[in-house]
């Protein structure tokens, strides 16, 4: 009954029993935080507080404190928004798409990847809110009964589609994550000795007891949520790209945007998963669960999506030339050779050239190389959004209004703040949540455990 | 009120999922009824071996999705075309049909929103899961590496459980 081909690498290393998996997953929760955790947490907290200060300053003074001008009305804010939403794509892709394709290597990484998704979508959501200037009117983006006319939201606008897409994505990803967490919280609850801890995990675990009927429903709910989340993941960045693609700005008005943005999002999301998991597996000694094979698989996804992004860049250039529209041609010529050439070529190097190195098996199984590359990819993807947004805007139809954008300390501070906030959330998660979906992982121990595989006939 | 008492139960602990699955099959073949099995992870084929019906949550989710789609159609029609039709950029919103293509994203998102959230709420309600609920498993080991069969006490139950591989039997 339990059999898996010998060619397949074991997904769980060492000679583990069910109880060993429990112990390995629960260790970070039950033991005191290592010093390194406190150091990183303090740095992240300071960054977050600095960003919070910059946000308060922006709200009290108005967005005039940013580097925006009348030509470049969208810059770092929207760049950061798209960058964070993009990063938030890998988690649900791993847990939903890989579930539908029955890729069992997802089980060791889906929990953290989904946590990362939720935390990065929270960062993304901050930017449109702050950009409103009057953040206390933020709820106006939702259609609610009112006496302003009544004045309804405009369902023809891609910005409103974005409201619906991001809210649906954030909430559905969160419940998907939580449904999977409940059995693992129950495991922590049943082991807890400290009464305060026991009480907290009792609340979090919703009374889960692992009844046969509940597991049957659990699997059905996971499957249906995966089926719903798969088109949802693809829709979110498609709609984000429509914020640009439905406009009339040369460089934005491009039909290739939806697939190109989705590929870019998966590309950057997987890179961020690599960055976080390489640290997590080291700090919490999870090398037996998050194995080199997992890292290699993710590197292959990065290589593939990086290549799709590369093809998209080149297609854009070709179509700009082939269209014969001089405004379109100028927009792309200006990107590559204008005053922002350095941003364009950083993007090209980081996103198109560097992932091609992953063709070498030696490099894609090298952890230090993977870590460095994952950061390069995320820098590249930030530049991609900056290039698309700022270089298309700063030289518009009227040369008299051409201008340049440079960020103020507030722009930079808010960006740094979101990085800090993201890491604060992730570090708190890593210390208090089961970072591996242990219940799911136990189902594959007999087929994919290293020691168990040796005894299969 | 002596009759409201539940019949005596026997709880047997196991340490292997395959043993539990075959124990459930043999016990049921012998004519015993199984009230519950607690396990730390889903065991494939256990629901069939216990004779559980298939869950209808997927059907429920489909219906919730249809409700979401209907809500999206209604609110886009009411807000854009009926209650306060506006001329946006020289493109007046005169009829829902002509406006529909730009409502597709909203229709899709609300379908997913309703299908996912209402299904999860249903899942919590039918499983009686809520924040702070008492643990449903009688033995804390069943969320770690133990498996428990719960069945009504009766003649020959205990020897049958022992023969099926139970490591510990508790009479409750």
Coordinates of C-alpha atoms in Angstrom, one line a residue:
Chain A
X1 CA 0.0 0.0 0.0
X2 CA 2.7 2.4 0.9
X3 CA 5.2 2.5 -1.9
X4 CA 7.1 5.2 -3.7
X5 CA 9.6 4.7 -6.6
X6 CA 13.3 4.5 -5.5
X7 CA 14.2 7.2 -8.0
X8 CA 12.4 9.7 -5.9
X9 CA 14.5 11.4 -3.3
X10 CA 13.2 11.1 0.2
X11 CA 11.4 14.2 1.4
X12 CA 12.0 13.6 5.1
X13 CA 15.6 12.9 6.1
X14 CA 17.0 10.8 8.9
X15 CA 15.2 8.1 10.8
X16 CA 12.2 10.0 12.0
X17 CA 9.1 8.7 13.8
X18 CA 5.8 10.5 14.1
X19 CA 6.8 11.7 17.5
X20 CA 10.1 13.0 16.2
X21 CA 8.2 15.2 13.7
X22 CA 6.1 16.6 16.6
X23 CA 9.2 17.4 18.6
X24 CA 11.1 19.0 15.8
X25 CA 8.1 21.2 14.8
X26 CA 7.2 22.2 18.4
X27 CA 10.8 23.0 19.5
X28 CA 10.9 26.7 18.5
X29 CA 7.6 27.2 20.4
X30 CA 8.6 25.4 23.6
X31 CA 12.1 26.6 24.0
X32 CA 13.5 30.1 24.7
X33 CA 14.4 32.3 21.8
X34 CA 18.0 32.1 20.7
X35 CA 20.0 35.4 21.0
X36 CA 20.2 35.7 17.3
X37 CA 16.4 35.9 17.2
X38 CA 16.3 38.8 19.6
X39 CA 19.0 40.7 17.7
X40 CA 17.2 40.3 14.4
X41 CA 13.8 41.1 16.0
X42 CA 15.2 44.3 17.6
X43 CA 16.6 45.5 14.3
X44 CA 13.3 44.7 12.5
X45 CA 11.3 46.5 15.3
X46 CA 13.5 49.6 15.0
X47 CA 13.0 49.7 11.2
X48 CA 9.2 49.2 11.7
X49 CA 9.0 52.1 14.2
X50 CA 11.0 54.4 12.0
X51 CA 8.6 53.6 9.1
X52 CA 5.6 54.1 11.4
X53 CA 7.0 57.6 12.3
X54 CA 7.3 58.4 8.6
X55 CA 3.7 57.2 8.0
X56 CA 2.5 59.4 10.9
X57 CA 4.5 62.3 9.4
X58 CA 3.0 61.7 6.0
X59 CA -0.6 61.6 7.3
X60 CA -0.2 64.7 9.4
X61 CA 1.6 66.8 6.7
X62 CA 0.1 65.3 3.5
X63 CA 1.8 63.4 0.7
X64 CA 3.7 66.5 -0.3
X65 CA 6.4 65.2 2.0
X66 CA 7.1 62.5 -0.6
X67 CA 9.3 63.1 -3.7
X68 CA 6.3 63.1 -6.0
X69 CA 5.8 66.1 -8.4
X70 CA 3.1 67.0 -11.0
X71 CA 4.7 64.8 -13.6
X72 CA 5.5 61.8 -11.6
X73 CA 2.4 61.3 -9.4
X74 CA 3.1 57.6 -8.7
X75 CA 6.5 56.4 -7.7
X76 CA 7.8 54.6 -4.6
X77 CA 4.4 54.1 -3.1
X78 CA 3.0 52.1 -6.0
X79 CA 6.3 50.5 -6.7
X80 CA 6.4 49.1 -3.2
X81 CA 2.7 48.2 -3.4
X82 CA 3.3 46.1 -6.5
X83 CA 6.5 44.6 -5.2
X84 CA 4.9 43.4 -2.0
X85 CA 1.8 42.1 -3.7
X86 CA 4.1 40.2 -6.1
X87 CA 6.0 38.7 -3.2
X88 CA 2.7 37.6 -1.7
X89 CA 2.1 35.3 -4.7
X90 CA 4.3 32.4 -3.8
X91 CA 2.6 31.2 -0.7
X92 CA -0.8 30.5 -2.1
X93 CA 0.8 29.2 -5.3
X94 CA 2.7 26.7 -3.3
X95 CA -0.2 25.6 -1.1
X96 CA -2.9 25.7 -3.8
X97 CA -1.4 25.0 -7.2
X98 CA 1.1 22.4 -5.9
X99 CA -1.7 20.8 -3.9
X100 CA -3.8 20.4 -7.1
X101 CA -0.8 18.9 -8.9
X102 CA -0.1 16.6 -5.9
X103 CA 3.4 17.9 -5.4
X104 CA 4.2 16.5 -2.0
X105 CA 7.4 18.6 -1.5
X106 CA 5.1 21.5 -0.9
X107 CA 4.2 20.1 2.6
X108 CA 7.5 21.2 4.3
X109 CA 7.3 24.7 3.0
X110 CA 3.7 25.7 2.5
X111 CA 3.0 26.9 6.0
X112 CA 5.9 29.5 6.0
X113 CA 5.2 30.4 2.4
X114 CA 1.6 31.2 3.2
X115 CA 2.6 33.2 6.3
X116 CA 4.9 35.2 4.1
X117 CA 2.1 35.7 1.7
X118 CA -0.3 37.1 4.3
X119 CA 2.4 39.3 5.9
X120 CA 3.5 40.8 2.5
X121 CA 0.0 41.5 1.4
X122 CA -0.5 43.4 4.6
X123 CA 2.5 45.6 3.7
X124 CA 1.1 46.0 0.1
X125 CA -2.3 47.1 1.5
X126 CA -0.6 49.9 3.5
X127 CA 0.5 51.8 0.4
X128 CA -2.8 52.6 -1.3
X129 CA -4.2 53.5 2.1
X130 CA -1.4 55.9 2.9
X131 CA -1.5 57.3 -0.6
X132 CA -5.1 58.4 -0.1
X133 CA -3.7 61.1 2.2
X134 CA -6.9 61.0 4.3
X135 CA -6.4 57.5 5.6
X136 CA -9.5 57.8 7.9
X137 CA -11.7 57.8 4.7
X138 CA -10.1 54.6 3.6
X139 CA -13.4 52.7 3.8
X140 CA -14.7 54.8 1.0
X141 CA -13.2 52.3 -1.4
X142 CA -15.9 49.8 -0.5
X143 CA -19.4 50.1 -1.8
X144 CA -21.4 51.0 1.3
X145 CA -24.9 52.7 1.5
X146 CA -24.4 56.4 1.9
X147 CA -26.0 59.8 1.5
X148 CA -23.4 61.5 -0.6
X149 CA -25.7 61.5 -3.6
X150 CA -25.7 58.4 -3.2
X151 CA -22.2 58.2 -4.5
X152 CA -21.2 54.6 -5.4
X153 CA -17.7 53.3 -6.2
X154 CA -16.9 52.9 -9.9
X155 CA -17.0 49.3 -11.0
X156 CA -15.5 50.3 -14.3
X157 CA -12.2 51.2 -12.7
X158 CA -9.3 48.8 -12.4
X159 CA -8.4 50.4 -9.1
X160 CA -11.7 49.2 -7.6
X161 CA -11.1 45.7 -9.1
X162 CA -7.9 45.9 -7.2
X163 CA -9.8 46.6 -3.9
X164 CA -11.9 43.5 -4.5
X165 CA -9.0 41.3 -5.7
X166 CA -6.6 42.2 -2.8
X167 CA -9.3 42.0 -0.1
X168 CA -10.5 38.6 -1.4
X169 CA -6.9 37.4 -1.7
X170 CA -5.9 38.5 1.7
X171 CA -8.9 37.0 3.5
X172 CA -9.1 33.8 1.5
X173 CA -5.4 33.1 2.0
X174 CA -5.8 33.8 5.7
X175 CA -8.6 31.3 6.2
X176 CA -6.8 28.7 4.0
X177 CA -3.8 29.1 6.2
X178 CA -5.8 29.0 9.4
X179 CA -7.8 25.9 8.5
X180 CA -4.5 24.1 8.0
X181 CA -3.1 25.5 11.2
X182 CA -5.9 24.2 13.5
X183 CA -4.7 20.6 13.8
X184 CA -1.2 21.8 14.4
X185 CA -2.3 24.2 17.1
X186 CA -4.2 21.3 18.7
X187 CA -0.9 19.3 18.8
X188 CA 0.8 22.3 20.6
X189 CA -2.2 22.6 23.0
X190 CA -2.1 18.9 23.9
X191 CA 1.6 19.1 24.7
X192 CA 1.6 22.4 26.6
X193 CA 2.5 22.3 30.3
X194 CA 2.4 26.0 31.1
X195 CA -1.3 26.9 31.8
X196 CA -1.1 30.3 30.0
X197 CA 0.4 28.7 26.9
X198 CA -2.2 25.9 27.1
X199 CA -5.0 28.4 27.3
X200 CA -3.7 30.4 24.3
X201 CA -3.4 27.3 22.1
X202 CA -6.8 26.1 23.3
X203 CA -8.3 29.2 21.9
X204 CA -6.3 29.0 18.7
X205 CA -7.0 25.3 18.1
X206 CA -10.8 25.7 18.2
X207 CA -11.2 22.4 20.1
X208 CA -9.8 20.3 17.2
X209 CA -9.7 16.6 18.1
X210 CA -8.8 14.8 14.9
X211 CA -12.1 12.9 14.5
X212 CA -12.4 10.8 11.4
X213 CA -15.3 12.8 10.0
X214 CA -13.5 16.0 10.6
X215 CA -10.4 14.8 8.8
X216 CA -12.6 13.9 5.9
X217 CA -14.1 17.4 5.8
X218 CA -10.7 18.9 6.4
X219 CA -9.3 17.3 3.2
X220 CA -12.4 18.3 1.2
X221 CA -12.1 21.9 2.4
X222 CA -8.4 22.0 1.6
X223 CA -9.0 20.7 -1.9
X224 CA -11.9 23.1 -2.6
X225 CA -10.0 26.0 -1.2
X226 CA -7.0 25.1 -3.4
X227 CA -9.3 25.0 -6.4
X228 CA -10.7 28.4 -5.5
X229 CA -7.3 29.9 -4.6
X230 CA -5.6 28.9 -7.8
X231 CA -7.5 31.2 -10.2
X232 CA -7.5 33.7 -7.4
X233 CA -3.7 33.9 -7.3
X234 CA -3.6 34.4 -11.0
X235 CA -6.4 37.0 -10.9
X236 CA -4.7 39.2 -8.3
X237 CA -1.6 40.2 -10.2
X238 CA -3.6 40.2 -13.4
X239 CA -5.8 42.9 -11.9
X240 CA -2.8 44.8 -10.5
X241 CA -1.3 44.8 -14.0
X242 CA -4.6 46.2 -15.3
X243 CA -4.1 49.3 -13.1
X244 CA -1.4 50.1 -15.7
X245 CA -2.5 48.2 -18.8
X246 CA -5.9 50.0 -19.1
X247 CA -4.3 53.4 -19.0
X248 CA -3.1 55.4 -22.1
X249 CA 0.4 55.9 -20.9
X250 CA 3.1 54.6 -23.4
X251 CA 5.0 51.8 -21.6
X252 CA 1.9 50.9 -19.6
X253 CA -0.7 50.4 -22.3
X254 CA 0.4 46.8 -23.0
X255 CA -1.6 43.7 -23.5
X256 CA 1.3 41.5 -22.4
X257 CA 1.0 42.9 -18.8
X258 CA -1.2 40.3 -17.1
X259 CA 0.8 37.1 -17.8
X260 CA 4.1 39.1 -17.5
X261 CA 3.1 40.4 -14.1
X262 CA 1.9 37.0 -12.8
X263 CA 5.2 35.4 -13.9
X264 CA 7.1 38.2 -12.2
X265 CA 5.1 37.8 -9.1
X266 CA 5.8 34.1 -8.8
X267 CA 9.4 34.8 -9.6
X268 CA 9.8 37.3 -6.7
X269 CA 7.6 35.4 -4.4
X270 CA 9.7 32.2 -4.6
X271 CA 12.8 34.3 -4.2
X272 CA 11.5 35.7 -0.9
X273 CA 10.5 32.2 0.2
X274 CA 14.1 31.1 -0.4
X275 CA 15.5 34.0 1.6
X276 CA 13.2 33.2 4.6
X277 CA 13.4 29.4 4.5
X278 CA 17.1 29.2 4.2
X279 CA 17.4 31.2 7.4
X280 CA 14.5 29.4 9.2
X281 CA 15.8 25.9 8.4
X282 CA 19.3 26.8 9.7
X283 CA 18.1 28.6 12.9
X284 CA 15.5 25.9 13.8
X285 CA 17.6 22.9 12.5
X286 CA 14.9 21.8 10.1
X287 CA 17.4 20.5 7.5
X288 CA 15.7 17.1 7.6
X289 CA 12.4 18.6 6.4
X290 CA 13.4 21.5 4.2
X291 CA 16.0 19.6 2.2
X292 CA 18.3 20.6 -0.6
X293 CA 15.8 19.0 -2.9
X294 CA 13.1 21.5 -1.8
X295 CA 15.5 24.4 -2.4
X296 CA 16.4 23.0 -5.8
X297 CA 12.7 22.7 -6.8
X298 CA 12.1 26.3 -5.9
X299 CA 15.2 27.4 -7.8
X300 CA 13.8 25.6 -10.9
X301 CA 10.6 27.6 -10.5
X302 CA 12.6 30.8 -10.2
X303 CA 14.6 29.9 -13.3
X304 CA 11.4 29.2 -15.3
X305 CA 9.5 32.2 -14.2
X306 CA 12.6 34.4 -14.6
X307 CA 12.9 33.2 -18.2
X308 CA 9.2 34.0 -18.8
X309 CA 9.9 37.5 -17.4
X310 CA 12.9 37.8 -19.7
X311 CA 10.9 36.9 -22.8
X312 CA 8.3 39.4 -21.7
X313 CA 10.9 42.2 -21.5
X314 CA 12.2 41.4 -24.9
X315 CA 8.7 41.1 -26.4
X316 CA 7.8 44.5 -25.1
X317 CA 10.9 46.0 -26.7
X318 CA 10.2 44.3 -30.0
X319 CA 6.5 45.3 -30.1
X320 CA 7.4 48.9 -29.2
X321 CA 9.6 49.0 -32.3
X322 CA 7.2 46.9 -34.5
X323 CA 4.1 49.0 -33.6
X324 CA 5.6 52.0 -35.3
X325 CA 4.1 54.3 -32.6
X326 CA 6.8 56.8 -31.8
X327 CA 5.6 57.6 -28.3
X328 CA 5.8 53.9 -27.5
X329 CA 9.2 53.6 -29.1
X330 CA 10.5 56.6 -27.2
X331 CA 9.2 55.2 -23.9
X332 CA 11.3 52.1 -24.3
X333 CA 14.3 53.9 -25.8
X334 CA 14.2 56.2 -22.8
X335 CA 14.0 53.3 -20.4
X336 CA 17.1 51.7 -21.7
X337 CA 19.2 54.7 -22.6
X338 CA 17.6 57.7 -20.8
X339 CA 18.5 59.1 -17.3
X340 CA 17.2 56.0 -15.6
X341 CA 19.3 53.6 -17.6
X342 CA 20.9 52.3 -14.5
X343 CA 17.6 51.2 -13.1
X344 CA 16.7 49.5 -16.4
X345 CA 20.0 47.6 -16.6
X346 CA 19.9 46.6 -12.9
X347 CA 16.5 45.1 -13.7
X348 CA 17.8 43.3 -16.8
X349 CA 20.9 41.9 -15.0
X350 CA 19.1 40.8 -11.8
X351 CA 16.0 39.3 -13.5
X352 CA 17.0 38.1 -16.9
X353 CA 20.7 37.2 -16.6
X354 CA 21.1 35.9 -13.0
X355 CA 18.3 33.3 -13.0
X356 CA 19.9 31.6 -16.0
X357 CA 22.8 30.6 -13.8
X358 CA 20.3 28.1 -12.3
X359 CA 20.7 25.8 -15.3
X360 CA 23.8 24.6 -13.5
X361 CA 22.8 21.8 -11.0
X362 CA 25.9 22.6 -8.9
X363 CA 24.8 26.2 -8.5
X364 CA 21.1 25.6 -7.8
X365 CA 21.9 23.1 -5.1
X366 CA 24.3 25.5 -3.5
X367 CA 22.6 27.1 -0.5
X368 CA 24.9 30.2 -0.2
X369 CA 24.5 30.9 -3.9
X370 CA 20.7 30.4 -3.7
X371 CA 20.5 32.9 -0.8
X372 CA 22.5 35.5 -2.6
X373 CA 20.5 35.0 -5.8
X374 CA 17.2 35.2 -4.0
X375 CA 18.1 38.7 -2.7
X376 CA 19.4 39.7 -6.2
X377 CA 16.1 38.6 -7.7
X378 CA 14.1 40.7 -5.2
X379 CA 16.2 43.7 -5.8
X380 CA 15.7 43.2 -9.6
X381 CA 11.9 42.9 -9.2
X382 CA 11.8 46.1 -7.2
X383 CA 13.7 47.8 -10.0
X384 CA 11.3 46.3 -12.5
X385 CA 8.3 48.0 -10.9
X386 CA 10.3 51.3 -10.5
X387 CA 11.3 51.2 -14.2
X388 CA 7.7 50.5 -15.4
X389 CA 6.2 53.2 -13.2
X390 CA 8.7 56.1 -13.1
X391 CA 10.3 55.9 -16.5
X392 CA 6.9 55.8 -18.2
X393 CA 5.7 58.8 -16.3
X394 CA 8.7 61.1 -16.0
X395 CA 8.9 62.1 -19.7
X396 CA 5.3 62.4 -20.9
X397 CA 3.9 63.8 -24.2
X398 CA 4.9 67.4 -23.3
X399 CA 8.6 68.0 -23.1
X400 CA 8.1 71.1 -21.0
X401 CA 6.7 69.0 -18.2
X402 CA 9.5 66.4 -18.2
X403 CA 10.9 65.9 -14.8
X404 CA 12.9 63.5 -12.6
X405 CA 11.8 61.7 -9.4
X406 CA 14.0 61.4 -6.4
X407 CA 12.7 59.9 -3.1
X408 CA 12.7 61.9 0.1
X409 CA 13.7 60.4 3.4
X410 CA 10.0 59.8 4.0
X411 CA 9.6 57.6 0.9
X412 CA 12.7 55.6 1.9
X413 CA 11.6 55.5 5.6
X414 CA 8.2 54.0 4.8
X415 CA 9.7 51.4 2.5
X416 CA 12.2 50.4 5.2
X417 CA 9.4 50.4 7.7
X418 CA 7.4 47.9 5.7
X419 CA 10.4 45.6 5.5
X420 CA 10.8 45.9 9.3
X421 CA 7.0 45.3 9.8
X422 CA 7.2 42.2 7.5
X423 CA 10.1 40.8 9.5
X424 CA 8.5 41.6 12.9
X425 CA 5.5 39.6 11.8
X426 CA 7.5 36.7 10.4
X427 CA 9.8 36.5 13.4
X428 CA 6.8 36.5 15.8
X429 CA 5.2 33.8 13.7
X430 CA 8.3 31.7 13.6
X431 CA 8.4 31.6 17.4
X432 CA 4.7 30.9 18.1
X433 CA 3.3 29.0 15.2
X434 CA 4.2 25.5 14.0
X435 CA 6.4 26.5 11.0
X436 CA 5.8 23.2 9.3
X437 CA 2.5 21.6 8.5
X438 CA 3.3 18.6 10.7
X439 CA -0.1 16.8 10.4
X440 CA 0.2 16.8 6.6
X441 CA 3.9 15.9 6.7
X442 CA 3.2 12.8 8.9
X443 CA 1.0 11.4 6.1
X444 CA 4.0 11.1 3.8
X445 CA 6.5 9.8 6.4
X446 CA 6.0 6.2 5.5
X447 CA 6.3 6.7 1.8
X448 CA 8.9 9.5 1.7
X449 CA 11.0 9.2 4.9
X450 CA 14.6 8.5 4.2
X451 CA 14.9 5.4 6.6
X452 CA 11.3 4.2 5.8
X453 CA 12.1 4.2 2.0
X454 CA 15.1 1.8 2.6
X455 CA 12.7 -0.9 4.0
X456 CA 10.1 -0.7 1.2
X457 CA 9.9 -3.8 -0.9
Chain B
X1 CA -32.8 10.6 34.5
X2 CA -30.9 7.3 34.4
X3 CA -31.8 6.7 30.7
X4 CA -30.0 9.8 29.4
X5 CA -26.6 8.3 30.3
X6 CA -24.5 7.3 27.3
X7 CA -23.6 3.6 27.0
X8 CA -20.2 2.7 28.3
X9 CA -17.4 3.3 25.9
X10 CA -14.2 1.4 25.2
X11 CA -11.2 3.4 24.0
X12 CA -8.2 1.7 22.5
X13 CA -4.9 3.3 21.6
X14 CA -2.7 2.3 18.7
X15 CA 0.6 3.5 17.4
X16 CA 0.4 2.9 13.7
X17 CA -2.0 4.2 11.1
X18 CA -2.0 1.0 9.0
X19 CA -2.8 -1.1 12.1
X20 CA -5.8 1.2 13.0
X21 CA -7.1 1.0 9.5
X22 CA -7.0 -2.8 9.4
X23 CA -8.4 -2.9 13.0
X24 CA -11.4 -0.8 11.9
X25 CA -12.0 -3.2 9.0
X26 CA -11.7 -6.4 11.1
X27 CA -13.9 -5.0 13.9
X28 CA -16.6 -3.9 11.5
X29 CA -16.4 -7.2 9.7
X30 CA -17.0 -9.0 13.0
X31 CA -20.2 -6.9 13.5
X32 CA -18.9 -4.4 16.0
X33 CA -19.8 -0.7 15.5
X34 CA -17.1 2.0 15.7
X35 CA -18.2 5.3 17.2
X36 CA -15.1 7.3 16.5
X37 CA -11.5 7.3 15.4
X38 CA -9.1 10.0 16.6
X39 CA -5.9 10.4 14.6
X40 CA -3.1 13.0 14.4
X41 CA -3.4 13.2 10.6
X42 CA -5.9 12.1 8.0
X43 CA -5.7 8.3 7.3
X44 CA -6.5 7.5 3.7
X45 CA -9.4 5.1 3.3
X46 CA -10.5 5.4 6.9
X47 CA -13.8 7.2 6.2
X48 CA -14.7 4.4 3.8
X49 CA -13.6 1.7 6.2
X50 CA -15.8 3.3 8.9
X51 CA -18.7 3.6 6.6
X52 CA -18.9 7.4 6.7
X53 CA -20.9 9.2 4.1
X54 CA -19.1 11.5 1.7
X55 CA -19.0 15.1 2.8
X56 CA -21.2 17.6 0.9
X57 CA -19.1 20.6 1.7
X58 CA -18.0 20.9 -1.9
X59 CA -21.6 21.1 -3.1
X60 CA -22.3 23.7 -0.4
X61 CA -19.3 25.7 -1.6
X62 CA -20.6 25.6 -5.2
X63 CA -24.0 27.0 -4.0
X64 CA -22.2 29.7 -2.0
X65 CA -20.3 30.7 -5.1
X66 CA -23.5 31.1 -7.0
X67 CA -24.8 33.3 -4.3
X68 CA -21.7 35.4 -4.5
X69 CA -22.0 35.7 -8.3
X70 CA -25.7 36.8 -7.8
X71 CA -24.7 39.4 -5.2
X72 CA -22.0 40.8 -7.6
X73 CA -24.5 41.0 -10.5
X74 CA -27.1 42.7 -8.3
X75 CA -24.7 45.3 -6.7
X76 CA -23.0 46.2 -10.0
X77 CA -26.4 46.6 -11.7
X78 CA -27.9 48.6 -8.8
X79 CA -25.0 50.9 -8.1
X80 CA -23.8 51.5 -11.7
X81 CA -26.9 51.3 -13.8
X82 CA -30.0 51.7 -11.7
X83 CA -29.5 53.8 -8.5
X84 CA -27.2 56.5 -9.9
X85 CA -26.0 55.9 -13.4
X86 CA -23.0 58.2 -14.2
X87 CA -21.3 59.4 -17.3
X88 CA -17.7 58.5 -16.7
X89 CA -15.3 59.8 -19.3
X90 CA -18.0 60.1 -21.9
X91 CA -19.0 56.5 -21.5
X92 CA -22.4 56.5 -19.8
X93 CA -23.5 53.4 -17.9
X94 CA -26.8 52.9 -19.6
X95 CA -27.3 49.1 -19.3
X96 CA -25.8 46.3 -17.3
X97 CA -25.3 44.2 -20.4
X98 CA -23.1 46.8 -22.1
X99 CA -21.2 47.5 -18.9
X100 CA -20.8 43.8 -18.0
X101 CA -17.2 43.2 -19.4
X102 CA -15.8 45.6 -16.8
X103 CA -17.7 43.9 -14.0
X104 CA -16.2 40.5 -14.7
X105 CA -13.3 41.0 -12.2
X106 CA -15.8 41.9 -9.4
X107 CA -18.1 39.0 -10.3
X108 CA -15.1 36.6 -10.2
X109 CA -13.7 37.9 -6.9
X110 CA -17.1 37.9 -5.1
X111 CA -17.8 34.4 -6.3
X112 CA -14.5 33.2 -4.8
X113 CA -15.0 35.3 -1.7
X114 CA -18.4 33.8 -0.9
X115 CA -17.5 30.2 -1.9
X116 CA -14.4 30.2 0.2
X117 CA -15.6 32.0 3.3
X118 CA -19.0 30.5 3.7
X119 CA -17.6 27.0 3.1
X120 CA -15.1 27.6 5.9
X121 CA -17.8 28.9 8.2
X122 CA -19.9 25.9 7.4
X123 CA -16.9 23.6 8.1
X124 CA -16.4 25.3 11.5
X125 CA -20.1 25.0 12.4
X126 CA -20.6 21.3 11.4
X127 CA -17.4 20.3 13.2
X128 CA -18.3 22.4 16.3
X129 CA -15.0 24.3 16.1
X130 CA -14.9 27.7 17.6
X131 CA -12.3 29.7 19.6
X132 CA -11.9 28.4 23.1
X133 CA -13.8 25.2 22.6
X134 CA -12.8 22.3 24.8
X135 CA -10.5 19.7 23.1
X136 CA -12.6 17.1 21.4
X137 CA -10.0 14.3 21.7
X138 CA -10.2 12.4 25.1
X139 CA -6.5 11.6 25.1
X140 CA -3.8 14.3 24.3
X141 CA -1.6 11.7 22.7
X142 CA -3.9 11.4 19.7
X143 CA -2.6 14.7 18.2
X144 CA 1.0 13.5 18.4
X145 CA 1.7 9.9 17.4
X146 CA -1.2 7.8 18.9
X147 CA -4.5 6.7 17.3
X148 CA -7.6 6.0 19.1
X149 CA -10.6 3.8 18.3
X150 CA -13.7 4.6 20.4
X151 CA -16.6 2.0 20.4
X152 CA -19.5 1.0 22.6
X153 CA -18.6 -1.6 25.3
X154 CA -19.9 -5.1 24.7
X155 CA -19.1 -8.8 24.7
X156 CA -15.9 -9.7 23.1
X157 CA -14.9 -6.1 22.3
X158 CA -11.8 -6.0 24.4
X159 CA -10.2 -9.2 23.2
X160 CA -11.0 -8.2 19.6
X161 CA -9.3 -4.8 20.1
X162 CA -6.3 -6.5 21.7
X163 CA -6.1 -9.0 18.8
X164 CA -6.2 -6.1 16.3
X165 CA -3.1 -4.5 17.8
X166 CA -4.3 -2.1 20.6
X167 CA -1.5 -1.2 23.0
X168 CA -3.7 0.2 25.7
X169 CA -7.4 -0.1 26.5
X170 CA -9.4 2.3 28.6
X171 CA -12.9 1.6 29.7
X172 CA -14.9 4.8 30.2

